[in-house]
PDB file of C-alpha atoms in Angstrom:
ATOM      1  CA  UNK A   1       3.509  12.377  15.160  1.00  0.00           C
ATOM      2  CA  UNK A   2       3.094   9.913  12.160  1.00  0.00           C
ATOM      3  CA  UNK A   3       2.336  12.146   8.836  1.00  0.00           C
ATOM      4  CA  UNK A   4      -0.850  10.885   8.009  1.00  0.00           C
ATOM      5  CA  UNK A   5      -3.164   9.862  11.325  1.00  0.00           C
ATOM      6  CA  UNK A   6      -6.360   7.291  10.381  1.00  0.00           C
ATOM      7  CA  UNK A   7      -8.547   5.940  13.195  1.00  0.00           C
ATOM      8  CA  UNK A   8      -7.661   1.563  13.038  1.00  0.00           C
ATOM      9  CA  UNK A   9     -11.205   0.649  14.121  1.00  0.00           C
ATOM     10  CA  UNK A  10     -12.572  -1.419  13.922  1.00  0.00           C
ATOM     11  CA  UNK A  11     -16.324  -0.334  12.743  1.00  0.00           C
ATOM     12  CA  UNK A  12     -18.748  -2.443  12.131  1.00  0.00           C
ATOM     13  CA  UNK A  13     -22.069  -1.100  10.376  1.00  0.00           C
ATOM     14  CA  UNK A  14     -25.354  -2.817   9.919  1.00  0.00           C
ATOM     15  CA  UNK A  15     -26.082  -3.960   6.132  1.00  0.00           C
ATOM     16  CA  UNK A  16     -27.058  -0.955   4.250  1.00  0.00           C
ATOM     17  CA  UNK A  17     -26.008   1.975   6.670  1.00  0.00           C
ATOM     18  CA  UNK A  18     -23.770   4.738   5.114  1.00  0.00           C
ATOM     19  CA  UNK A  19     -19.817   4.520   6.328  1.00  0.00           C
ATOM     20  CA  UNK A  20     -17.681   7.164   6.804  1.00  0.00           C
ATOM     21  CA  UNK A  21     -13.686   7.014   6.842  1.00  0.00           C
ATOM     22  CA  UNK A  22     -11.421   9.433   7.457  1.00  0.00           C
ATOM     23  CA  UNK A  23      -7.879  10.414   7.513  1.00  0.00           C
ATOM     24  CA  UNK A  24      -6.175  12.982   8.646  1.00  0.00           C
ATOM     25  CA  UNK A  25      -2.583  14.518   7.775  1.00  0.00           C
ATOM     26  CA  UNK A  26       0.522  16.807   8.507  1.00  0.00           C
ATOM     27  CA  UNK A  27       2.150  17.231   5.054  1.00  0.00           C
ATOM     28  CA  UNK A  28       1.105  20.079   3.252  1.00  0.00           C
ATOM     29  CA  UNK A  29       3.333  18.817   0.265  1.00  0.00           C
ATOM     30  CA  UNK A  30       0.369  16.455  -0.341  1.00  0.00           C
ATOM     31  CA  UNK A  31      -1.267  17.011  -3.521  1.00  0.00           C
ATOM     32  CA  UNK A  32      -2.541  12.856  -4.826  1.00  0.00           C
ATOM     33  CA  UNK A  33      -4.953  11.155  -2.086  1.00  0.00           C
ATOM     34  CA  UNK A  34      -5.947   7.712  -2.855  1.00  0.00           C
ATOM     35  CA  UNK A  35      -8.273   5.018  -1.313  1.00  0.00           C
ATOM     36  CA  UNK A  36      -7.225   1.430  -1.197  1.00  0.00           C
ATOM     37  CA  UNK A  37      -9.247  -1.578  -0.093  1.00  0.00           C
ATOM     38  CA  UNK A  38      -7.346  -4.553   1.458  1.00  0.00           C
ATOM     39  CA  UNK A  39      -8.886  -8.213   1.919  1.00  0.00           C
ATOM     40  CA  UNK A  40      -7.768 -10.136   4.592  1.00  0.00           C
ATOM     41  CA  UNK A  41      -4.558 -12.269   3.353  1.00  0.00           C
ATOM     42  CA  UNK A  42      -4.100 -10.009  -0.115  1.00  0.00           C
ATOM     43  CA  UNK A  43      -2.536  -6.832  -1.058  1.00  0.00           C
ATOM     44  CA  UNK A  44      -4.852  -3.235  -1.005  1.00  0.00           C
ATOM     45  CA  UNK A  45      -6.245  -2.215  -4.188  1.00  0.00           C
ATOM     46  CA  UNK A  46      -7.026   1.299  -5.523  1.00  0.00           C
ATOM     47  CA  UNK A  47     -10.641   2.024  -5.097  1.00  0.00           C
ATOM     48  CA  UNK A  48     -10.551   5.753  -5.206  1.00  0.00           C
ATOM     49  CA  UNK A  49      -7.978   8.447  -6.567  1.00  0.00           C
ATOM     50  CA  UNK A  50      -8.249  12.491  -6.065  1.00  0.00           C
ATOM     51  CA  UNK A  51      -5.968  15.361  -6.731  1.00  0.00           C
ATOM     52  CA  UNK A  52      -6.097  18.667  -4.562  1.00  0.00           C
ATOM     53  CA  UNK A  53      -9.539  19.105  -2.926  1.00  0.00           C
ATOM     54  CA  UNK A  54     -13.096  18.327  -3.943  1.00  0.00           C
ATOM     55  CA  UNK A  55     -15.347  15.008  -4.195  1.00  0.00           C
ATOM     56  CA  UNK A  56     -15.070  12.490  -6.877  1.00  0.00           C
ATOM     57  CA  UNK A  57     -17.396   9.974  -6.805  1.00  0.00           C
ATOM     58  CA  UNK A  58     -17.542   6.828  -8.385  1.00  0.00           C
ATOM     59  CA  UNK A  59     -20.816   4.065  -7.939  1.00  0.00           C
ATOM     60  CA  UNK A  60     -21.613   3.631  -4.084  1.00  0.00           C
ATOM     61  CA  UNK A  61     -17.730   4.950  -3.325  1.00  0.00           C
ATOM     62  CA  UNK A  62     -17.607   9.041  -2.470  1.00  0.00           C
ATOM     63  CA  UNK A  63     -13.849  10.396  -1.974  1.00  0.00           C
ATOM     64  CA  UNK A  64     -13.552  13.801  -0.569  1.00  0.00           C
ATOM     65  CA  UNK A  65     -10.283  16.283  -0.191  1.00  0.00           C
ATOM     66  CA  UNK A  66     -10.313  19.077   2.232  1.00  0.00           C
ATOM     67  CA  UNK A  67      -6.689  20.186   1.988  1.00  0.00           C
ATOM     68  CA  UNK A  68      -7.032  23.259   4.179  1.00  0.00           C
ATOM     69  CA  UNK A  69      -8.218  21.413   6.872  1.00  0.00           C
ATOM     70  CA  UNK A  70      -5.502  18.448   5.706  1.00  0.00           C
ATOM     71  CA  UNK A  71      -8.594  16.433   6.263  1.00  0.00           C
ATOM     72  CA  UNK A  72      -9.790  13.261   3.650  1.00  0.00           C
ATOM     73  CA  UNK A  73     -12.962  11.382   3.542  1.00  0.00           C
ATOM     74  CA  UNK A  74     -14.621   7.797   2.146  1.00  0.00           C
ATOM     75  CA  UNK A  75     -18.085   7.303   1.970  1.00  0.00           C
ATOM     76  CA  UNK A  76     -19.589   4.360   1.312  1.00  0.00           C
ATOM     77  CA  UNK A  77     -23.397   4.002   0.691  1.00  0.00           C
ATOM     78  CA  UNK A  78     -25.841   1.552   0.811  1.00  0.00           C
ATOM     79  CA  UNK A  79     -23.011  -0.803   2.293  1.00  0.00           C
ATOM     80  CA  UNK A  80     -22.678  -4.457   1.558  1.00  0.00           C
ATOM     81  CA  UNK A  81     -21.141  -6.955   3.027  1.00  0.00           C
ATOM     82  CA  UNK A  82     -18.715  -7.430   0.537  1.00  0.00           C
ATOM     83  CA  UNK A  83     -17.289  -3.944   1.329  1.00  0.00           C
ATOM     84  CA  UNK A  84     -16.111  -5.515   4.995  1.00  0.00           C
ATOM     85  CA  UNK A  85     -12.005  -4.983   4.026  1.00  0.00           C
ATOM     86  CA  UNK A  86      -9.811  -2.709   6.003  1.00  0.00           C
ATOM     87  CA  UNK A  87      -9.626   0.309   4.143  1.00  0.00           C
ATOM     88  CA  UNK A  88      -6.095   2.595   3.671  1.00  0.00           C
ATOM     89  CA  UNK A  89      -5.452   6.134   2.674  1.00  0.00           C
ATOM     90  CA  UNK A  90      -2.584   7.033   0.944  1.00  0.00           C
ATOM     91  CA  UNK A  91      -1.338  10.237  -0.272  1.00  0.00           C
ATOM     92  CA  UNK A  92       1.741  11.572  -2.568  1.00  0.00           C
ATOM     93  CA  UNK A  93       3.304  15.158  -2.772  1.00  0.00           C
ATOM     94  CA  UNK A  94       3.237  14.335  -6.604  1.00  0.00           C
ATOM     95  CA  UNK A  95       3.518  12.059  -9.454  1.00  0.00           C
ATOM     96  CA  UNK A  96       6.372  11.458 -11.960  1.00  0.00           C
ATOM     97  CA  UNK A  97       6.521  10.674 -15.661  1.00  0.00           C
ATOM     98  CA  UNK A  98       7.645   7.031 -14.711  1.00  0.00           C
ATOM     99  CA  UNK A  99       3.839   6.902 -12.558  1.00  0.00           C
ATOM    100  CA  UNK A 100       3.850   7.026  -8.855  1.00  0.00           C
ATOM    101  CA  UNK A 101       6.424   8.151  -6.301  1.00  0.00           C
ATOM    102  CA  UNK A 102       6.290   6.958  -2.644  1.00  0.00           C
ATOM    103  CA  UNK A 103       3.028   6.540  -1.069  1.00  0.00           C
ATOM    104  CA  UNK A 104       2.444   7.452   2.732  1.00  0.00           C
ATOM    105  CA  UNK A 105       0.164   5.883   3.970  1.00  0.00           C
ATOM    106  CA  UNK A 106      -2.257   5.910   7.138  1.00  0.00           C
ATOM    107  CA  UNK A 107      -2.838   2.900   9.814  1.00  0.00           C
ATOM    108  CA  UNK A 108      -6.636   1.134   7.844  1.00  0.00           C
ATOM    109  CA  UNK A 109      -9.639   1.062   9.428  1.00  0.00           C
ATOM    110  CA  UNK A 110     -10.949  -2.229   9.554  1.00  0.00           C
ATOM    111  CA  UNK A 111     -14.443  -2.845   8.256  1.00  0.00           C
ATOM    112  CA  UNK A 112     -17.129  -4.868   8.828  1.00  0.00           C
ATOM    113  CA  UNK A 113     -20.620  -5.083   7.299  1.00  0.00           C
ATOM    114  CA  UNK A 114     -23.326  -6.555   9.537  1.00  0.00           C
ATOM    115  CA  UNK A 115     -25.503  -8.475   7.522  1.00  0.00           C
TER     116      UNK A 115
ATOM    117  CA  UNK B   1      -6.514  -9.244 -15.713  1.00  0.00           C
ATOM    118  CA  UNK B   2      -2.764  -8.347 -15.441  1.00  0.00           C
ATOM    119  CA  UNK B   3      -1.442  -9.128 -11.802  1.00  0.00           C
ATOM    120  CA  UNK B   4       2.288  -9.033  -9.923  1.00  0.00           C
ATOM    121  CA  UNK B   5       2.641 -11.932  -8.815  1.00  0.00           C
ATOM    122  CA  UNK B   6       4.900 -12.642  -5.214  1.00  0.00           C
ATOM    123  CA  UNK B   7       6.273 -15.588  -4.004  1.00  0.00           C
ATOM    124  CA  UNK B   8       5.777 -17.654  -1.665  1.00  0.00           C
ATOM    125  CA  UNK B   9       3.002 -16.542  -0.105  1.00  0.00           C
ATOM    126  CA  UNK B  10       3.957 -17.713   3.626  1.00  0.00           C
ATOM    127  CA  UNK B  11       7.067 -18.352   5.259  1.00  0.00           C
ATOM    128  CA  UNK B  12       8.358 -18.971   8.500  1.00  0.00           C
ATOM    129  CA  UNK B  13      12.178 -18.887   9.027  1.00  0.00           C
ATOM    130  CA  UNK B  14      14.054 -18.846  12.224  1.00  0.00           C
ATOM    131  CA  UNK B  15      16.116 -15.824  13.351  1.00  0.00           C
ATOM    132  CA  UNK B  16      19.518 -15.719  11.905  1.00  0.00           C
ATOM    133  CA  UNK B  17      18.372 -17.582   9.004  1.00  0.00           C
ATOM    134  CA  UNK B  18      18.535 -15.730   5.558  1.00  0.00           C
ATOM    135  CA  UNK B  19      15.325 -15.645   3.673  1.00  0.00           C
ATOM    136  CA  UNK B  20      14.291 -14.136   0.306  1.00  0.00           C
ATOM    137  CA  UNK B  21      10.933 -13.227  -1.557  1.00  0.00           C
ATOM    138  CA  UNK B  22      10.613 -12.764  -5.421  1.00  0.00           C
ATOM    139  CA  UNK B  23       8.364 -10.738  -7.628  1.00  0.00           C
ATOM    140  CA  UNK B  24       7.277 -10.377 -10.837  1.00  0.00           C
ATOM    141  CA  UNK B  25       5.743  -7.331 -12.098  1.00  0.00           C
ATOM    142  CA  UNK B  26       2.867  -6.349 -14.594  1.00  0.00           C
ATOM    143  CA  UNK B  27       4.357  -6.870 -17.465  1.00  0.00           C
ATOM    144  CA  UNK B  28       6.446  -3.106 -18.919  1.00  0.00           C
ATOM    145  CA  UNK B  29       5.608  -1.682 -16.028  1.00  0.00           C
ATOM    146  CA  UNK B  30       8.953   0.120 -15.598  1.00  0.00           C
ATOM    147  CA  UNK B  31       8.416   1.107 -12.008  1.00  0.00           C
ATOM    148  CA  UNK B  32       8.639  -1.664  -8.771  1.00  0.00           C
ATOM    149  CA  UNK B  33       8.244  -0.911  -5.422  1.00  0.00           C
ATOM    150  CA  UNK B  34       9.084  -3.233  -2.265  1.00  0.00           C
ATOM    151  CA  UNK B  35       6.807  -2.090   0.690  1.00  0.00           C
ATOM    152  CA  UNK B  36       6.124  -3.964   4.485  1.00  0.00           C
ATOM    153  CA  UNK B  37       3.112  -4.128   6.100  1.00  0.00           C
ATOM    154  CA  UNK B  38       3.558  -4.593  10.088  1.00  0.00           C
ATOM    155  CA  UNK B  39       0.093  -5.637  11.315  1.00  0.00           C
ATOM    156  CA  UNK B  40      -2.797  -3.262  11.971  1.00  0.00           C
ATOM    157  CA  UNK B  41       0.076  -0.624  10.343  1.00  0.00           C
ATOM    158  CA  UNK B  42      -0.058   0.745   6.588  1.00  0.00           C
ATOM    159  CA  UNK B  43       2.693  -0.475   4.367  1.00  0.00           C
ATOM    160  CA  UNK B  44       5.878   1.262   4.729  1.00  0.00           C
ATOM    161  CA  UNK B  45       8.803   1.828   1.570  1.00  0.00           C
ATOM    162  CA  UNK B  46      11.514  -0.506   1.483  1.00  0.00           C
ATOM    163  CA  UNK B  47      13.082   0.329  -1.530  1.00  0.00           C
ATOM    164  CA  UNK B  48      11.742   1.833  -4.926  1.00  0.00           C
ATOM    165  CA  UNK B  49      13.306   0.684  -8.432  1.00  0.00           C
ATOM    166  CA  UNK B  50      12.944   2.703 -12.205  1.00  0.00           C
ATOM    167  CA  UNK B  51      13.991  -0.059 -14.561  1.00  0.00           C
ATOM    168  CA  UNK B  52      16.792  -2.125 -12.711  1.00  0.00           C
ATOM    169  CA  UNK B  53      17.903   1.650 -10.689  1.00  0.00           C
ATOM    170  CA  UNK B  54      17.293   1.724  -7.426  1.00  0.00           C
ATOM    171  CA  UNK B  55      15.863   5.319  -7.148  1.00  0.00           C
ATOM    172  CA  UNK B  56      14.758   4.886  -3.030  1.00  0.00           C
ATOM    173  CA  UNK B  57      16.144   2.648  -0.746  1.00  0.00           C
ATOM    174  CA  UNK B  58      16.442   5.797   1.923  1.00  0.00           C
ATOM    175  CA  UNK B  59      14.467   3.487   4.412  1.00  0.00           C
ATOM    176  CA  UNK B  60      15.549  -0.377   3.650  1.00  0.00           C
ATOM    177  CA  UNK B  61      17.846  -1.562   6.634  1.00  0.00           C
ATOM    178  CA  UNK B  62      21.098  -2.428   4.729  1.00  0.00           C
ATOM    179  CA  UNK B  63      22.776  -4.153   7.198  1.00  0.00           C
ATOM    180  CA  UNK B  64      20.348  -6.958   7.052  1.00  0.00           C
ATOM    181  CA  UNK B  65      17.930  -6.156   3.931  1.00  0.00           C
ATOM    182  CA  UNK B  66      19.482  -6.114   0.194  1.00  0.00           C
ATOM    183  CA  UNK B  67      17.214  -5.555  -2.931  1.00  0.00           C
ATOM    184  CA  UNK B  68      17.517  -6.742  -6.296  1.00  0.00           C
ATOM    185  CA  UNK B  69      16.157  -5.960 -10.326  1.00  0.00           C
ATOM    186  CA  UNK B  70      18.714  -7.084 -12.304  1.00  0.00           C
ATOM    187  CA  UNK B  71      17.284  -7.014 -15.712  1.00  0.00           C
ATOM    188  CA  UNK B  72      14.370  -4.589 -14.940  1.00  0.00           C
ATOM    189  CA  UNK B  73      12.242  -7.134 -14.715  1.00  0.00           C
ATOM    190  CA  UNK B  74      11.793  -9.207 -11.949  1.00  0.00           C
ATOM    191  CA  UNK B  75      13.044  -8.517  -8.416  1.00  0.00           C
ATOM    192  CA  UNK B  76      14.368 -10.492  -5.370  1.00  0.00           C
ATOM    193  CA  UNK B  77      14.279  -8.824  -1.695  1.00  0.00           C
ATOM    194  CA  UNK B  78      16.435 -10.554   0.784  1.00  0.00           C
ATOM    195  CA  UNK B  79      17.255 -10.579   4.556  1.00  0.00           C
ATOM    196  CA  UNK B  80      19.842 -11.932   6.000  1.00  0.00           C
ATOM    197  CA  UNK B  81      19.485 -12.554   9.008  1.00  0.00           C
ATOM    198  CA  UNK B  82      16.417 -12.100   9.710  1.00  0.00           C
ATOM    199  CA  UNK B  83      15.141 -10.580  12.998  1.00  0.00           C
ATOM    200  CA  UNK B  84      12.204 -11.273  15.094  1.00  0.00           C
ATOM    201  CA  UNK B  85      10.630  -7.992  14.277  1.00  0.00           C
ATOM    202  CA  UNK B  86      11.222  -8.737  10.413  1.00  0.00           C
ATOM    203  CA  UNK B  87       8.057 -10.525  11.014  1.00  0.00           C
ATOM    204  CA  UNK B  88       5.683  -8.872   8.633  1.00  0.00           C
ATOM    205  CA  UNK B  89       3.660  -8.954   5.186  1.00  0.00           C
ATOM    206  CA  UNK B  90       6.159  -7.901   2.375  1.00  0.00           C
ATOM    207  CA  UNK B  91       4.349  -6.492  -0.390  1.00  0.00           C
ATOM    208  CA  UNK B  92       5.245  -5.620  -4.189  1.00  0.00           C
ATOM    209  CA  UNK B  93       4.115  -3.176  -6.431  1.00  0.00           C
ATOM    210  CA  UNK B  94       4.566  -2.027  -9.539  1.00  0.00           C
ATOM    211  CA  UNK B  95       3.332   1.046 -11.895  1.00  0.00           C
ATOM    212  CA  UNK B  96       3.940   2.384 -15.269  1.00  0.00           C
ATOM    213  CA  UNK B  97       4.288   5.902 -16.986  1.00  0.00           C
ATOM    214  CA  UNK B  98       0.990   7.718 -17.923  1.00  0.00           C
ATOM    215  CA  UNK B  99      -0.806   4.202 -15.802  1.00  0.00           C
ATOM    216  CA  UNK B 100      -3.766   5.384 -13.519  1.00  0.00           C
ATOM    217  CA  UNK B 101      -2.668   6.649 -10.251  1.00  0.00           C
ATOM    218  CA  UNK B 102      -1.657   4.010  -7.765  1.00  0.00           C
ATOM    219  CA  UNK B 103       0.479   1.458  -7.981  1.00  0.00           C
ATOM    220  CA  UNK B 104      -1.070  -2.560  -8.819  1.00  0.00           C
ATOM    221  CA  UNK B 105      -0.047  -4.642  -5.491  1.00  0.00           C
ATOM    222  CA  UNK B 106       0.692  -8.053  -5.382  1.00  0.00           C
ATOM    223  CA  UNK B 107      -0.680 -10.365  -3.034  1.00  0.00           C
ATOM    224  CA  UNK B 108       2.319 -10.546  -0.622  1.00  0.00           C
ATOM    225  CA  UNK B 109       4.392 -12.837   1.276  1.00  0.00           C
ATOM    226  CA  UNK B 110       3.934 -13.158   5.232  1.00  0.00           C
ATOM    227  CA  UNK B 111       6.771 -13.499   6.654  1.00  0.00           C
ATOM    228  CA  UNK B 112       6.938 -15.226  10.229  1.00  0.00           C
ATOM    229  CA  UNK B 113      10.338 -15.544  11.886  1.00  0.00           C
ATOM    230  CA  UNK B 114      10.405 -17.516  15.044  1.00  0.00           C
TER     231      UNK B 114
END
């Protein structure tokens, strides 16, 4: 059983709808969950960072942490089709002084936005 | 905006042959990662340098796979030779101390070995 488990999609959603991506995991170390967006062809980029549970949102992004059910979420409102990227969770046990240590992360689900 | 750049972006090498990929990191970002993306799979640590130490390499192949950062700066990742199943996007990241969480990717080479 792989650490962190994320359903690959794909999803497609009309133009507007509300998405919702999840992840779920094994590792109770966890403590860092982050969101990254990948474009077809380029490398994933942070869109979302949380530590321990509880939302954080941020614009049309929502992240939310439910570590006792080892259980992470991404909504996206009002969905464009710009947002059509596969989308990657990745989580860390903790962070150093010198910035990150490893990242696990899950599968991506691939997005698309229906215009 | 500050970027880590990879090259090349594509290559396509036959098995046996040895093949390397180069990065440059944001600039004093002390911290460089070397990760591979199999497709429809999340990236995966190679190997994980602080400065020019390597501080992971716990899941980089050595027989085949040998990592570089010899000034702290810049890094080289080679294979030699490569395999079929080598065939993958090889990204590169990098971070810094007290930097927002989540490391700054580069665009990555895809790697195709026939």
């Amino acid at each position: 059983q792989k650490e962190v488990e994320q359903d690959p999609g794909p999803l497609s959603v009309p133009e507007g709808a509300i998405v919702s991506l999840n992840c779920t995991y094994s590792n109770s170390a966890f403590q860092y969950f982050m969101w990254y967006r990948q474009y077809s062809r380029k490398g994933p980029e942070l869109l979302m960072y949380t530590y321990s549970s509880g939302n954080k949102e941020d614009g049309r992004f929502t992240a939310q942490v439910d570590k006792s059910s080892k259980y992470i979420s991404l909504f996206i409102r009002d969905s464009q089709p710009s947002d059509s990227a596969t989308y990657l969770c990745a989580m860390s046990p903790f962070i150093s002084n010198f910035g990150n240590e490893k990242l696990t992360f899950g599968t991506g689900t691939r997005l698309t936005i229906i215009p | 905006e500050a970027e880590v750049a990879q090259s090349p972006r594509y290559k396509i090498t036959e098995k046996s042959q040895a093949v390397a990929f180069w990065c440059d990191p944001i600039s004093g970002h002390a911290t460089l990662y070397w990760y591979r993306q199999i497709l429809g799979q999340g990236p995966e640590l190679l190997v994980q340098f602080q400065d020019e130490s390597v501080v992971d390499d716990s899941q980089l192949p050595k027989d085949r796979f040998s990592a570089e950062r010899l000034k702290g700066v810049d890094s080289t990742l080679k294979i030699q030779p490569a395999e079929l199943g080598d065939s993958a996007m090889y990204l590169c990241a990098s971070s810094n101390q007290g930097a927002n969480y989540g490391y700054t990717f580069g665009s990555g080479t895809r790697l195709t070995v026939v």
